[in-house]
Structures are given as structure tokens and as C-alpha cells.
Coordinates of C-alpha atoms in Angstrom, one line a residue:
X1 CA 76.2 135.5 40.9
X2 CA 73.2 135.0 41.6
X3 CA 71.3 133.2 44.9
X4 CA 70.6 130.2 43.4
X5 CA 74.0 129.9 41.9
X6 CA 75.4 130.8 45.7
X7 CA 73.6 127.4 46.4
X8 CA 75.1 124.6 47.6
X9 CA 74.2 121.6 45.6
X10 CA 71.2 119.3 46.9
X11 CA 72.3 116.5 49.1
X12 CA 70.0 112.8 49.1
X13 CA 70.1 111.1 52.2
X14 CA 69.7 107.2 52.7
X15 CA 69.0 105.0 55.3
X16 CA 71.0 101.7 55.3
X17 CA 70.6 98.6 57.3
X18 CA 73.1 97.0 59.9
X19 CA 73.4 93.3 60.1
X20 CA 75.9 93.9 62.5
X21 CA 78.1 95.9 63.4
X22 CA 81.3 95.7 60.6
X23 CA 77.7 94.9 58.0
X24 CA 78.0 97.4 55.2
X25 CA 75.8 94.8 52.9
X26 CA 72.9 97.3 53.1
X27 CA 75.8 100.3 52.0
X28 CA 76.7 97.9 49.1
X29 CA 73.0 97.0 48.0
X30 CA 72.8 100.6 47.7
X31 CA 75.7 100.4 45.1
X32 CA 75.1 97.5 42.8
X33 CA 71.6 97.8 43.0
X34 CA 72.3 101.9 41.3
X35 CA 70.3 103.8 43.9
X36 CA 73.9 105.0 45.2
X37 CA 77.3 105.8 42.6
X38 CA 79.8 104.4 45.7
X39 CA 82.2 108.3 43.7
X40 CA 79.2 110.7 44.9
X41 CA 79.0 109.5 48.8
X42 CA 80.3 112.1 50.3
X43 CA 79.5 111.6 54.0
X44 CA 78.1 108.7 56.2
X45 CA 76.8 109.1 59.6
X46 CA 75.4 106.5 62.5
X47 CA 74.8 104.5 65.3
X48 CA 76.9 101.9 66.0
X49 CA 76.0 99.2 68.1
X50 CA 78.6 99.9 70.8
X51 CA 78.4 101.0 74.6
X52 CA 79.4 104.0 73.6
X53 CA 82.6 104.4 76.1
X54 CA 86.4 105.0 74.9
X55 CA 86.9 100.9 74.9
X56 CA 84.2 101.2 72.1
X57 CA 85.2 98.9 69.0
X58 CA 81.8 98.8 67.3
X59 CA 83.0 102.5 65.8
X60 CA 86.2 101.1 64.4
X61 CA 85.3 97.8 63.1
X62 CA 81.7 100.4 60.8
X63 CA 84.3 102.7 59.9
X64 CA 86.2 99.8 58.4
X65 CA 83.6 97.9 56.4
X66 CA 82.1 101.1 55.3
X67 CA 85.1 102.2 54.0
X68 CA 85.8 98.6 52.1
X69 CA 82.9 99.0 50.4
X70 CA 83.3 102.2 49.1
X71 CA 87.5 101.9 48.2
X72 CA 86.3 98.5 46.4
X73 CA 83.0 99.2 44.7
X74 CA 84.3 102.8 43.5
X75 CA 86.9 104.2 42.0
X76 CA 89.0 106.1 44.5
X77 CA 91.9 105.4 46.7
X78 CA 92.2 104.6 49.5
X79 CA 93.6 107.3 51.2
X80 CA 90.5 109.2 49.0
X81 CA 88.6 107.3 50.5
X82 CA 89.9 108.1 54.0
X83 CA 89.4 111.4 53.5
X84 CA 85.4 111.1 54.1
X85 CA 83.9 112.1 57.0
X86 CA 82.8 109.6 58.3
X87 CA 81.5 109.9 61.3
X88 CA 79.2 106.7 63.7
X89 CA 78.4 106.9 67.7
X90 CA 78.6 103.7 69.5
X91 CA 75.6 103.4 72.7
X92 CA 72.9 101.3 71.2
X93 CA 72.3 99.4 74.3
X94 CA 68.7 98.9 75.1
X95 CA 66.3 100.0 72.0
X96 CA 67.5 101.7 69.6
X97 CA 68.6 100.6 67.1
X98 CA 72.2 101.5 64.9
X99 CA 71.5 102.8 61.0
X100 CA 73.9 104.6 59.2
X101 CA 73.5 107.4 57.2
X102 CA 74.5 108.0 53.8
X103 CA 74.6 111.3 51.6
X104 CA 75.4 112.2 47.8
X105 CA 74.3 115.0 46.0
X106 CA 71.3 114.1 44.7
X107 CA 71.7 114.2 40.3
X108 CA 69.0 117.2 39.8
X109 CA 66.8 116.6 36.2
X110 CA 67.9 117.9 33.2
X111 CA 66.5 121.6 32.6
X112 CA 65.7 122.3 36.3
X113 CA 66.2 124.8 38.2
X114 CA 68.7 124.0 41.9
X115 CA 65.7 123.9 44.3
X116 CA 66.0 126.6 47.4
X117 CA 66.8 124.4 50.3
X118 CA 69.6 122.2 50.5
X119 CA 68.1 119.4 53.0
X120 CA 65.0 119.0 55.4
X121 CA 65.0 117.8 59.2
X122 CA 61.9 116.1 60.6
X123 CA 61.3 116.7 64.2
X124 CA 60.8 113.0 65.8
X125 CA 59.4 114.7 68.7
X126 CA 56.0 114.4 66.9
X127 CA 56.6 111.0 65.6
X128 CA 59.5 110.0 62.5
X129 CA 58.7 109.6 59.5

């Protein structure tokens, strides 16, 4: 096994706007517009507009909305979509914006070598892109 073949496939991270806590229309638009495939989403992480406390139901509403879109627009069952890691952090009181990210694997163009890394990050202390 070569080092390149031991690397996991790269992923693509898409920012999805939220209009309200149970809004998954941004995810649905990415899917229906052909930007991503529902069956290729392997994870979602996001921030909701709740208070972040134990009584923050916004995480449950957001989770449900996103899973419903993945079931409706893909071929996986609700049980299979239920296995996708979806992590929501509540508590955007003030100036923070609720914004989820979804992660489908990035398709490799035919004949291209696998990349040397699977993801990149950006240090927002020096300014966000």
C-alpha cells in the first residue's frame, strides 16, 4: 500500500444559510441544484440560534429538518440517515450567525492523483475568508 492510497478521500465543506431554526432549504437547494448529492453527505456540523442550555430545543429541530431533507432527496432510509453524524451547537445569542456546514466527499476528476491532504482549515483570528 502506498502512502497516497492510505490517505482518506478528500471532503468538501459547504456553508449553508439558515433562515430559521428548522430551515433546511439551503441544503435542499444544494441538492436539487446538483452541487451535492444527498447520499454523499457524510456529516453536518453547525450552530443554531438557541441559548445553548439544556432547554435548547433548536438543536433537535435543526437535526430533524436536515435529516428529513437527506431522506427525501436521497435513497437512504431514515435509519441510515440517522447514522450520519450531525452535530449542532446551540447558543448564538448576540452577534454570532447560525451556519451549518455539510461534508460530502469531494469527487476526484478522472486521471487525477489523490491530494496530499484531506481538508484544510483557516485561522479566523487573522480574518475569515
